[in-house]
Amino acid sequence: MLGLGLWGLDRGTMWRDESATYQMARRTLPQIHDALGTVDAVHGLYYVLMHPLLALRPSEVTMRLPSVLAAVAATALVAALGCRLARPRVGLWAGLLYATTPVVTHYAQEGRSYALVTAGAAGATYLLVTAAGLGPGTSRGGRRAGRPTRGPALAPGPAAGPVPSATPAPAAGRAARPAAGPAPGSVPGVAPAPATGLAPGPAPGVALTPAAGPGAAVRPGEPAGEGVSPAAGAVGTDVAPGSGGPGARGRTVGWRWAAYGGVVAATALLHVFAALMLAAHAVTLCALRAPRRVWWGWGSAAAGALGAVAPLALVARRQSAQLAWMHRPTPGRLWAVVEKFAGPSALVLAVSLPLIALAVIRPRQRALTAVALPLICVPTVLLFALALHRPCFHERYLLFALAGFPLLAAAGVDRLAEAVSGRSRAAVAAAGALAVGCAFVWQLPLHRWEREPLSRQDDLAALSAAVGRLTRPGEPVLYDPPKERRIAIAYPRPLAGLRDIALRTPGPASGTLYGVDVGPAELLRRLDGARSAWLIAADEPETRATKAAVLTGHFRLAYSLCLPGIRLERYVRAGPAR
């Protein structure tokens, strides 16, 4: 992932969203605070994090490096999830599949928050898995089937009384003799071992596991609770050896839930739609029938995270006009997200979707399916439903859900490999890694395209250079609407000689992204004496060309050029200038 992220990182240009990051992060912290009250509050934490980085070296590569490192962290966490929920080869394949998906490298090389959000969501999911005690063999009801214990459990009888116990085995070649009376240091009420050549006790070094309740046998000198492990552990009952007993275990699990809540809150503060992962995690716990204590820990952490994010959600709702360019989604948009996340080439999609279906229909590791499938489906369906009311559906808002696809595909390969192959584990793991490499080579043209300037919506460097070649220093220029001023903000050198005649207050001083313009009357007054003016207008049918309407009464259109995303027009005065 690190290699793919650094490959072609410098495209020589920014696109419009990256230009917003570039200009906002380079403002002072008070200026960032003022602007967030009117626009882009949902990206506020990301701008603050980028501020010291761009203060050291303001460049496109510096702006994109955090996204590369976040993609590396997300890849490692996806692999770790596969290892914990299934086996190491599943983690290997899932990590490789994630890293070689073209849409992952797209956002890994973009100066926006989405790669960081994905890493945060993957980290929160891993913390959920560890705090809830999920792992291989976790079945419905929150129990792990066939999990080995650290020692033979001694179940208490129906009433308090003596229970059978085991004595340590004697030295080799010596038979145990029946004792005439209790041996020094023996436990009263525990029967001695029979006089056989082999003692029935555990092997040396294996600790006895006392059962809870009266009559349980405890090895003399062993602290209460040491070495305890249930034969079939419930979710949330993992205890490390030497953890210090139930009290220490409760504190450890509590810190895990606190870390989970903190990571969820920080991720949702980077982008508020990341809070949808909480719904996916709730479905995971429902599918595994988690016990009450797990629900209590998760609920406390989720409530704290939502409380921290609620103010941002309220501010973002007031700024929802920024998404006015979006439309209500259609079912085809859902398929487009699946195609990009699981493909996107037809051949890779045709292979990965049956593998995902195999992992879902005939799961070997139920815990992995219970984690990955809700992560894919729940946020996507919820955001789609929300977008029907208020358009806000886009693949980048769901990038954190992509981790479920490689996990399920790798689990499907593992299920298939066990059914058809009897070779060694190393050979199977290598064959799967080779298959991922072949898929990467097949999609290599898509990876190359992601590193081209035209892979984004616009090329601000090329637009600035084109305008600079066609204009002369000192000529007036108008930006319609003001957001087209981003060309001059991102690449000011080719346009340095032009006069931004409509600007009243620059963006940093006005608390806006692109500044505040004067009204029509003041604009005409400023144009007095000008024989011509350039207009840089958005090439969007729904955009109202307010400045073009002002110019039409006193100027005539003499020149027009369509560039990607904008129209460059030159107006000359219709009558003599005053």
Coordinates of C-alpha atoms in Angstrom, one line a residue:
M1 CA 0.0 0.0 0.0
L2 CA 2.8 2.4 0.8
G3 CA 4.4 1.7 -2.6
L4 CA 1.1 2.2 -4.5
G5 CA 0.4 5.3 -2.5
L6 CA 3.7 7.0 -3.3
W7 CA 3.7 5.9 -7.0
G8 CA 2.7 9.0 -9.0
L9 CA 1.8 11.0 -5.9
D10 CA 2.7 14.3 -7.6
R11 CA 0.3 14.8 -10.4
G12 CA 1.3 18.4 -10.9
T13 CA -2.1 19.7 -10.2
M14 CA -4.9 19.9 -7.6
W15 CA -8.6 19.6 -8.2
R16 CA -11.3 21.8 -6.6
D17 CA -11.8 19.9 -3.4
E18 CA -8.0 19.6 -2.8
S19 CA -7.7 23.4 -3.4
A20 CA -10.2 23.9 -0.6
T21 CA -7.9 21.9 1.7
Y22 CA -4.9 23.7 0.5
Q23 CA -6.2 27.2 1.1
M24 CA -8.1 26.5 4.4
A25 CA -5.2 24.6 6.1
R26 CA -2.9 27.5 5.3
R27 CA -5.0 30.0 7.1
T28 CA -4.4 30.9 10.7
L29 CA -6.4 29.0 13.3
P30 CA -8.7 31.9 14.1
Q31 CA -9.4 32.3 10.4
I32 CA -10.2 28.6 10.1
H33 CA -12.5 28.9 13.1
D34 CA -14.3 31.9 11.5
A35 CA -14.8 30.1 8.2
L36 CA -16.1 26.9 9.7
G37 CA -19.1 28.9 11.0
T38 CA -20.3 29.4 7.5
V39 CA -18.9 26.6 5.4
D40 CA -17.1 23.2 5.5
A41 CA -17.7 22.5 9.2
V42 CA -17.8 18.8 8.4
H43 CA -14.1 19.0 7.4
G44 CA -13.0 21.3 10.2
L45 CA -10.9 18.8 12.2
Y46 CA -9.1 17.7 9.1
Y47 CA -8.2 21.3 8.2
V48 CA -6.9 21.8 11.8
L49 CA -4.8 18.7 11.5
M50 CA -3.4 19.7 8.1
H51 CA -2.6 23.3 9.3
P52 CA 0.8 22.5 11.0
L53 CA 1.8 20.2 8.2
L54 CA 1.3 22.7 5.4
A55 CA 2.9 25.4 7.5
L56 CA 6.1 23.4 7.3
R57 CA 6.0 22.8 3.5
P58 CA 3.0 23.9 1.5
S59 CA 2.9 21.6 -1.5
E60 CA 0.6 19.1 -3.1
V61 CA 2.8 16.1 -2.1
T62 CA 2.8 17.2 1.6
M63 CA -0.9 17.6 1.5
R64 CA -1.4 14.1 0.2
L65 CA 1.1 12.3 2.4
P66 CA -1.3 11.9 5.4
S67 CA -3.8 10.1 3.1
V68 CA -1.1 7.7 1.9
L69 CA -0.1 6.9 5.5
A70 CA -3.8 6.5 6.5
A71 CA -4.3 4.1 3.7
V72 CA -1.3 2.1 4.9
A73 CA -2.8 2.0 8.4
A74 CA -6.2 0.9 7.0
T75 CA -4.6 -1.9 5.0
A76 CA -2.8 -3.2 8.1
L77 CA -6.0 -3.1 10.1
V78 CA -8.0 -5.0 7.4
A79 CA -5.3 -7.6 7.4
A80 CA -5.3 -7.7 11.2
L81 CA -9.1 -8.2 11.2
G82 CA -8.8 -11.1 8.8
C83 CA -6.1 -12.7 11.0
R84 CA -8.2 -12.3 14.2
L85 CA -11.6 -13.3 12.8
A86 CA -10.3 -16.2 10.6
R87 CA -6.7 -17.1 10.1
P88 CA -3.4 -15.5 8.9
R89 CA -3.8 -16.3 5.3
V90 CA -7.3 -14.7 5.2
G91 CA -5.7 -11.6 6.7
L92 CA -3.0 -11.7 4.1
W93 CA -5.4 -12.0 1.2
A94 CA -7.8 -9.4 2.5
G95 CA -4.9 -6.8 3.1
L96 CA -3.6 -7.4 -0.5
L97 CA -7.1 -7.1 -2.0
Y98 CA -7.7 -3.9 -0.1
A99 CA -4.4 -2.3 -1.2
T100 CA -4.8 -3.2 -4.8
T101 CA -8.4 -1.9 -5.3
P102 CA -8.1 1.1 -7.6
V103 CA -10.6 3.2 -5.6
V104 CA -8.5 2.8 -2.5
T105 CA -5.4 4.2 -4.3
H106 CA -7.6 7.0 -5.7
Y107 CA -8.4 8.4 -2.2
A108 CA -5.0 7.4 -0.9
Q109 CA -3.6 10.1 -3.2
E110 CA -6.0 12.8 -2.5
G111 CA -5.7 15.7 0.0
R112 CA -9.0 15.1 1.7
S113 CA -10.1 13.4 4.8
Y114 CA -11.6 10.2 3.4
A115 CA -8.5 7.9 3.7
L116 CA -8.2 9.1 7.4
V117 CA -11.8 8.3 8.0
T118 CA -11.4 4.8 6.5
A119 CA -8.4 4.2 8.8
G120 CA -10.3 5.4 11.8
A121 CA -13.3 3.2 11.0
A122 CA -11.1 0.1 10.5
G123 CA -9.4 0.9 13.8
A124 CA -12.8 1.2 15.6
T125 CA -13.9 -2.1 14.1
Y126 CA -10.8 -3.8 15.3
L127 CA -11.3 -2.4 18.8
L128 CA -14.9 -3.6 18.7
V129 CA -13.7 -7.1 17.9
T130 CA -11.1 -7.1 20.7
A131 CA -13.4 -5.5 23.3
A132 CA -16.2 -8.0 22.5
G133 CA -13.9 -10.9 22.4
L134 CA -14.7 -12.0 18.8
G135 CA -12.5 -14.4 17.1
P136 CA -12.4 -17.7 15.1
G137 CA -15.2 -20.0 15.9
T138 CA -17.4 -17.3 17.6
S139 CA -20.9 -18.6 16.9
R140 CA -24.4 -17.2 17.6
G141 CA -24.9 -16.7 21.2
G142 CA -21.5 -15.2 21.6
R143 CA -19.6 -18.5 22.2
R144 CA -16.5 -19.8 20.7
A145 CA -16.9 -23.4 19.6
G146 CA -14.0 -25.7 20.4
R147 CA -11.9 -23.1 22.1
P148 CA -9.1 -24.8 24.1
T149 CA -8.8 -24.2 27.8
R150 CA -5.7 -23.5 29.7
G151 CA -6.4 -26.4 32.1
P152 CA -9.0 -29.1 32.8
A153 CA -12.0 -27.4 34.3
L154 CA -13.4 -29.0 37.5
A155 CA -17.1 -28.6 37.7
P156 CA -18.6 -28.4 41.1
G157 CA -21.1 -31.1 42.2
P158 CA -24.7 -30.4 43.0
A159 CA -23.8 -29.6 46.7
A160 CA -20.8 -28.6 48.6
G161 CA -18.6 -31.5 49.3
P162 CA -15.5 -33.3 48.1
V163 CA -14.8 -33.4 44.4
P164 CA -12.3 -35.5 42.6
S165 CA -8.9 -34.0 41.9
A166 CA -5.7 -34.8 40.4
T167 CA -2.3 -35.1 41.8
P168 CA 1.0 -34.2 40.1
A169 CA 2.5 -37.2 38.2
P170 CA 5.4 -38.8 39.9
A171 CA 8.8 -39.1 38.4
A172 CA 9.3 -41.4 35.5
G173 CA 9.6 -45.1 36.3
R174 CA 8.1 -44.7 39.8
A175 CA 4.5 -45.7 40.7
A176 CA 2.4 -43.6 43.0
R177 CA 1.8 -45.3 46.4
P178 CA -1.5 -44.8 48.2
A179 CA -1.1 -42.6 51.2
A180 CA -2.1 -43.7 54.6
G181 CA -3.2 -40.3 55.5
P182 CA -3.4 -36.8 54.2
A183 CA 0.0 -35.7 52.9
P184 CA 1.5 -32.5 54.1
G185 CA 0.2 -29.6 52.0
S186 CA -2.8 -31.6 50.6
V187 CA -6.2 -30.1 50.3
P188 CA -8.7 -31.4 52.9
G189 CA -11.6 -33.2 51.4
V190 CA -9.9 -34.0 48.1
A191 CA -9.3 -37.7 47.3
P192 CA -5.8 -38.8 46.6
A193 CA -4.8 -40.3 43.2
P194 CA -5.1 -44.1 42.9
A195 CA -2.1 -46.3 43.0
T196 CA -1.5 -46.8 39.3
G197 CA 1.6 -46.6 37.2
L198 CA 0.4 -43.4 35.6
A199 CA -1.1 -40.5 37.6
P200 CA -4.3 -39.0 36.0
G201 CA -3.2 -35.5 36.8
P202 CA -2.3 -32.9 34.2
A203 CA 1.1 -32.7 32.5
P204 CA 3.7 -30.7 34.4
G205 CA 3.3 -27.0 33.8
V206 CA -0.5 -27.2 33.1
A207 CA -2.4 -25.2 35.7
L208 CA -5.6 -26.5 37.1
T209 CA -8.6 -24.4 36.3
P210 CA -10.9 -24.0 39.3
A211 CA -14.6 -24.0 38.7
A212 CA -16.7 -21.2 40.3
G213 CA -18.7 -22.4 43.2
P214 CA -18.4 -24.3 46.4
G215 CA -16.3 -27.4 46.5
A216 CA -14.0 -26.3 43.7
A217 CA -10.4 -27.6 44.0
V218 CA -7.7 -25.0 44.0
R219 CA -4.0 -25.8 43.8
P220 CA -2.3 -24.8 47.0
G221 CA -0.4 -21.5 46.7
E222 CA -2.2 -20.5 43.5
P223 CA -4.0 -17.1 43.7
A224 CA -7.7 -17.2 43.3
G225 CA -8.7 -16.6 39.7
E226 CA -5.3 -17.4 38.3
G227 CA -5.4 -19.3 35.0
V228 CA -9.2 -19.2 34.8
S229 CA -10.6 -19.7 31.3
P230 CA -14.1 -21.0 30.4
A231 CA -14.3 -24.0 28.2
A232 CA -16.5 -22.2 25.8
G233 CA -15.9 -18.5 26.3
A234 CA -18.6 -16.0 25.8
V235 CA -18.1 -12.7 23.9
G236 CA -16.1 -10.4 26.1
T237 CA -14.6 -13.1 28.4
D238 CA -11.1 -13.2 27.0
V239 CA -8.6 -13.2 29.8
A240 CA -4.9 -13.1 29.2
P241 CA -2.7 -15.3 31.4
G242 CA -1.6 -13.5 34.5
S243 CA -4.2 -10.7 34.0
G244 CA -4.9 -10.6 37.7
G245 CA -8.4 -12.0 37.8
P246 CA -11.9 -10.6 37.1
G247 CA -11.2 -7.1 38.4
A248 CA -8.2 -6.6 36.2
R249 CA -10.1 -8.2 33.3
G250 CA -13.0 -5.7 33.8
R251 CA -10.7 -2.8 33.8
T252 CA -9.0 -4.0 30.6
V253 CA -12.3 -4.5 28.8
G254 CA -13.4 -1.0 30.1
W255 CA -10.4 0.6 28.6
R256 CA -11.0 -1.1 25.3
W257 CA -14.5 0.2 25.2
A258 CA -13.2 3.7 26.1
A259 CA -10.7 3.5 23.3
Y260 CA -13.4 2.3 20.9
G261 CA -15.6 5.2 21.7
G262 CA -12.8 7.7 21.4
V263 CA -11.8 6.4 18.0
V264 CA -15.4 6.4 16.7
A265 CA -15.8 10.0 17.9
A266 CA -12.5 11.2 16.3
T267 CA -13.4 9.4 13.1
A268 CA -16.9 10.9 13.0
L269 CA -15.5 14.4 13.7
L270 CA -13.3 14.0 10.6
H271 CA -16.5 13.3 8.7
V272 CA -19.9 13.1 10.3
F273 CA -21.2 10.3 8.0
A274 CA -18.7 7.9 9.6
A275 CA -21.0 7.7 12.6
L276 CA -23.0 5.3 10.5
M277 CA -20.5 2.6 11.4
L278 CA -22.1 2.4 14.8
A279 CA -25.3 1.0 13.2
A280 CA -23.2 -1.6 11.4
H281 CA -21.5 -2.6 14.7
A282 CA -24.9 -2.9 16.4
V283 CA -26.0 -5.3 13.7
T284 CA -22.8 -7.3 14.3
L285 CA -23.5 -7.7 18.0
C286 CA -27.2 -8.6 17.2
A287 CA -26.1 -11.3 14.8
L288 CA -23.7 -12.8 17.3
R289 CA -26.3 -12.4 20.2
A290 CA -23.8 -10.6 22.4
P291 CA -24.4 -10.9 26.1
R292 CA -25.7 -8.0 28.1
R293 CA -22.3 -6.9 29.4
V294 CA -21.0 -6.4 25.9
W295 CA -24.1 -4.4 24.9
W296 CA -23.6 -2.3 28.0
G297 CA -19.9 -1.6 27.1
W298 CA -20.8 -0.9 23.5
G299 CA -23.8 1.3 24.3
S300 CA -21.8 3.4 26.7
A301 CA -19.0 4.0 24.2
A302 CA -21.5 4.7 21.4
A303 CA -23.4 7.2 23.5
G304 CA -20.3 9.0 24.4
A305 CA -19.2 9.1 20.7
L306 CA -22.6 10.4 19.5
G307 CA -22.6 13.0 22.2
A308 CA -19.3 14.3 21.0
V309 CA -20.4 14.4 17.4
A310 CA -23.9 15.8 17.9
P311 CA -22.8 19.5 17.8
L312 CA -21.0 19.0 14.5
A313 CA -24.0 17.2 13.0
L314 CA -26.2 20.2 13.9
V315 CA -23.8 22.7 12.3
A316 CA -23.4 20.5 9.2
R317 CA -27.1 20.3 8.8
R318 CA -27.3 24.1 8.7
Q319 CA -24.6 24.1 6.0
S320 CA -26.3 21.4 3.9
A321 CA -26.7 23.9 1.0
Q322 CA -23.1 22.9 0.1
L323 CA -24.6 19.6 -1.3
A324 CA -27.1 21.4 -3.5
W325 CA -25.2 20.0 -6.6
M326 CA -26.2 16.4 -5.6
H327 CA -29.4 14.7 -6.8
R328 CA -31.5 12.0 -5.3
P329 CA -29.9 8.6 -5.9
T330 CA -31.3 5.8 -8.0
P331 CA -30.8 2.0 -7.4
G332 CA -28.2 2.2 -10.2
R333 CA -26.0 4.3 -7.8
L334 CA -26.0 1.4 -5.3
W335 CA -24.7 -0.9 -8.0
A336 CA -22.1 1.7 -9.0
V337 CA -20.8 1.7 -5.4
V338 CA -20.6 -2.1 -5.4
E339 CA -18.9 -2.2 -8.7
K340 CA -16.2 0.3 -7.6
F341 CA -15.6 -1.3 -4.3
A342 CA -15.5 -5.0 -5.4
G343 CA -14.0 -4.4 -8.9
P344 CA -14.2 -2.3 -10.8
S345 CA -13.1 -4.3 -13.9
A346 CA -15.7 -6.8 -15.1
L347 CA -13.4 -9.8 -14.7
V348 CA -12.4 -9.0 -11.1
L349 CA -16.0 -8.2 -10.3
A350 CA -17.1 -11.5 -11.8
V351 CA -14.7 -13.4 -9.6
S352 CA -15.0 -11.4 -6.4
L353 CA -18.8 -11.4 -6.1
P354 CA -19.3 -15.2 -6.2
L355 CA -16.5 -15.5 -3.5
I356 CA -18.3 -12.9 -1.4
A357 CA -21.6 -14.8 -1.9
L358 CA -19.9 -18.1 -0.8
A359 CA -18.6 -16.5 2.4
V360 CA -22.0 -15.2 3.2
I361 CA -24.1 -18.2 2.3
R362 CA -21.8 -20.9 3.7
P363 CA -19.6 -19.1 6.2
R364 CA -16.8 -20.9 7.9
Q365 CA -16.1 -18.1 10.3
R366 CA -19.4 -16.6 11.4
A367 CA -17.7 -13.8 13.3
L368 CA -16.0 -12.5 10.2
T369 CA -19.2 -12.6 8.2
A370 CA -21.1 -10.9 11.1
V371 CA -18.5 -8.1 11.1
A372 CA -17.9 -7.6 7.3
L373 CA -21.4 -7.9 5.9
P374 CA -23.0 -5.2 8.1
L375 CA -20.1 -2.9 7.5
I376 CA -20.9 -3.1 3.8
C377 CA -24.6 -3.0 3.8
V378 CA -25.8 -1.0 6.8
P379 CA -24.1 2.4 6.2
T380 CA -24.8 2.1 2.5
V381 CA -28.5 1.5 3.0
L382 CA -28.9 4.2 5.6
L383 CA -27.1 6.8 3.6
F384 CA -29.2 5.9 0.5
A385 CA -32.4 6.2 2.6
L386 CA -31.2 9.6 3.9
A387 CA -30.3 10.8 0.4
L388 CA -33.9 10.2 -0.8
H389 CA -34.9 12.9 1.6
R390 CA -31.8 15.2 1.4
P391 CA -29.4 14.3 -1.5
C392 CA -26.0 13.3 0.0
F393 CA -25.1 9.9 -1.5
H394 CA -21.6 9.6 -2.8
E395 CA -19.0 6.8 -2.8
R396 CA -16.4 8.8 -0.9
Y397 CA -18.8 9.1 2.1
L398 CA -18.9 5.3 2.2
L399 CA -15.2 4.5 1.6
F400 CA -14.9 3.3 5.2
A401 CA -17.4 0.5 4.3
L402 CA -15.1 -0.9 1.6
A403 CA -13.1 -3.0 4.1
G404 CA -15.9 -5.5 4.2
F405 CA -15.5 -6.5 0.6
P406 CA -11.9 -7.8 0.7
L407 CA -12.6 -9.5 4.1
L408 CA -15.5 -11.5 2.6
A409 CA -13.8 -12.2 -0.7
A410 CA -10.7 -13.6 1.2
A411 CA -13.0 -15.7 3.4
G412 CA -14.7 -17.0 0.3
V413 CA -11.3 -18.0 -1.1
D414 CA -10.4 -19.7 2.2
R415 CA -13.7 -21.6 2.1
L416 CA -13.1 -22.7 -1.4
A417 CA -9.4 -23.7 -0.8
E418 CA -10.4 -26.0 2.1
A419 CA -12.9 -27.7 -0.1
V420 CA -10.7 -28.4 -3.1
S421 CA -7.1 -28.4 -1.9
G422 CA -5.2 -30.7 0.3
R423 CA -1.9 -29.0 -0.1
S424 CA 0.2 -27.3 2.6
R425 CA -1.0 -24.0 4.2
A426 CA 2.0 -22.1 2.9
A427 CA 1.3 -23.2 -0.7
V428 CA -2.4 -22.2 -0.4
A429 CA -1.5 -18.8 1.0
A430 CA 1.1 -18.2 -1.7
A431 CA -1.4 -19.2 -4.4
G432 CA -4.0 -16.8 -3.1
A433 CA -1.4 -14.0 -3.0
L434 CA -0.4 -14.8 -6.6
A435 CA -4.1 -14.6 -7.6
V436 CA -4.3 -11.1 -6.1
G437 CA -1.2 -10.1 -7.9
C438 CA -2.7 -11.3 -11.2
A439 CA -5.8 -9.2 -10.5
F440 CA -3.6 -6.2 -9.8
V441 CA -1.8 -6.7 -13.2
W442 CA -5.2 -7.0 -14.9
Q443 CA -6.3 -3.7 -13.5
L444 CA -3.0 -1.9 -13.9
P445 CA -4.4 0.4 -16.6
L446 CA -7.0 1.6 -14.0
H447 CA -4.2 2.3 -11.5
R448 CA -2.3 4.3 -14.1
W449 CA -5.4 6.3 -14.9
E450 CA -5.8 7.2 -11.2
R451 CA -2.4 9.0 -11.4
E452 CA -3.4 11.1 -14.3
P453 CA -4.6 14.7 -13.9
L454 CA -7.8 14.0 -15.8
S455 CA -8.7 11.3 -13.3
R456 CA -10.2 14.1 -11.1
Q457 CA -13.1 16.4 -11.9
D458 CA -10.9 19.3 -13.0
D459 CA -7.3 20.3 -13.5
L460 CA -6.8 23.7 -11.9
A461 CA -3.1 24.0 -12.9
A462 CA -3.9 23.6 -16.6
L463 CA -6.9 26.0 -16.3
S464 CA -4.7 28.6 -14.6
A465 CA -2.0 28.3 -17.2
A466 CA -4.5 28.5 -20.1
V467 CA -6.1 31.7 -18.7
G468 CA -2.7 33.2 -18.1
R469 CA -1.7 32.7 -21.7
L470 CA -4.8 34.4 -23.1
T471 CA -5.0 37.4 -20.8
R472 CA -2.7 40.4 -20.3
P473 CA -1.5 42.0 -17.0
G474 CA -3.8 44.7 -15.7
E475 CA -7.0 43.5 -17.4
P476 CA -10.1 43.1 -15.1
V477 CA -11.4 39.6 -14.4
L478 CA -14.6 38.4 -12.8
Y479 CA -15.3 35.0 -11.3
D480 CA -18.9 33.8 -11.6
P481 CA -19.8 32.4 -9.1
P482 CA -17.1 33.3 -6.6
K483 CA -16.1 29.6 -6.1
E484 CA -14.3 29.8 -9.5
R485 CA -11.8 32.0 -7.7
R486 CA -10.3 28.7 -6.6
I487 CA -8.2 28.7 -9.8
A488 CA -6.4 31.8 -8.8
I489 CA -6.1 30.7 -5.2
A490 CA -4.6 27.3 -6.0
Y491 CA -2.2 28.6 -8.8
P492 CA -1.9 32.3 -8.5
R493 CA 1.3 32.9 -10.5
P494 CA -0.2 32.8 -14.1
L495 CA -3.1 35.1 -13.0
A496 CA -1.0 37.5 -10.7
G497 CA -1.3 40.4 -13.1
L498 CA -5.1 40.4 -13.5
R499 CA -7.4 42.7 -11.4
D500 CA -10.1 40.8 -9.4
I501 CA -12.4 43.7 -9.9
A502 CA -15.5 42.2 -8.2
L503 CA -13.9 41.2 -4.9
R504 CA -15.0 43.2 -1.9
T505 CA -13.5 41.1 1.0
P506 CA -11.0 38.2 0.6
G507 CA -11.9 34.8 1.9
P508 CA -9.7 34.8 5.1
A509 CA -11.0 38.2 6.2
S510 CA -14.6 37.4 5.4
G511 CA -14.8 33.9 7.0
T512 CA -15.7 32.3 3.7
L513 CA -13.9 30.0 1.2
Y514 CA -13.7 32.3 -1.8
G515 CA -14.5 35.8 -0.5
V516 CA -17.4 38.2 -0.8
D517 CA -18.2 40.1 -4.0
V518 CA -19.7 43.6 -4.5
G519 CA -23.2 44.2 -5.7
P520 CA -24.1 44.9 -9.4
A521 CA -24.1 48.8 -9.0
E522 CA -20.7 48.8 -7.3
L523 CA -19.4 46.4 -10.0
L524 CA -20.5 48.7 -12.8
R525 CA -18.9 51.7 -11.0
R526 CA -15.6 49.8 -10.8
L527 CA -15.9 48.9 -14.5
D528 CA -16.1 52.6 -15.5
G529 CA -13.2 53.3 -17.8
A530 CA -12.5 49.7 -18.6
R531 CA -12.7 48.8 -22.4
S532 CA -12.9 45.1 -21.8
A533 CA -13.2 42.4 -19.1
W534 CA -12.6 38.7 -18.7
L535 CA -15.2 36.4 -17.2
I536 CA -14.4 33.0 -15.8
A537 CA -17.7 31.3 -15.4
A538 CA -18.7 27.8 -14.2
D539 CA -19.7 25.5 -17.1
E540 CA -22.8 24.3 -15.2
P541 CA -26.3 24.6 -16.6
E542 CA -27.9 25.2 -13.1
T543 CA -25.5 28.0 -12.2
R544 CA -27.0 31.6 -12.4
A545 CA -24.6 33.8 -14.4
T546 CA -25.2 36.9 -12.4
K547 CA -22.1 38.8 -13.4
A548 CA -22.7 38.0 -17.1
A549 CA -26.1 39.6 -16.8
V550 CA -24.5 42.7 -15.4
L551 CA -22.0 42.9 -18.3
T552 CA -24.5 42.3 -21.0
G553 CA -26.1 45.7 -20.8
H554 CA -22.8 47.6 -21.2
F555 CA -20.5 45.1 -22.9
R556 CA -20.8 42.6 -25.7
L557 CA -19.4 39.1 -25.9
A558 CA -16.3 39.1 -28.2
Y559 CA -14.6 35.8 -27.4
S560 CA -15.6 32.5 -25.7
L561 CA -13.6 29.4 -24.9
C562 CA -14.9 26.2 -23.2
L563 CA -12.3 24.6 -20.9
P564 CA -12.9 21.6 -18.7
G565 CA -15.4 22.8 -16.1
I566 CA -15.3 26.5 -17.0
R567 CA -16.1 29.0 -19.7
L568 CA -13.5 31.8 -20.4
E569 CA -15.3 34.8 -22.0
R570 CA -14.0 38.2 -23.1
Y571 CA -16.4 41.1 -23.1
V572 CA -15.7 44.5 -24.8
R573 CA -17.6 47.7 -24.2
A574 CA -20.5 48.3 -26.5
G575 CA -20.2 52.1 -26.4
P576 CA -17.5 54.6 -25.5
A577 CA -16.0 54.1 -22.0
R578 CA -16.6 57.0 -19.5

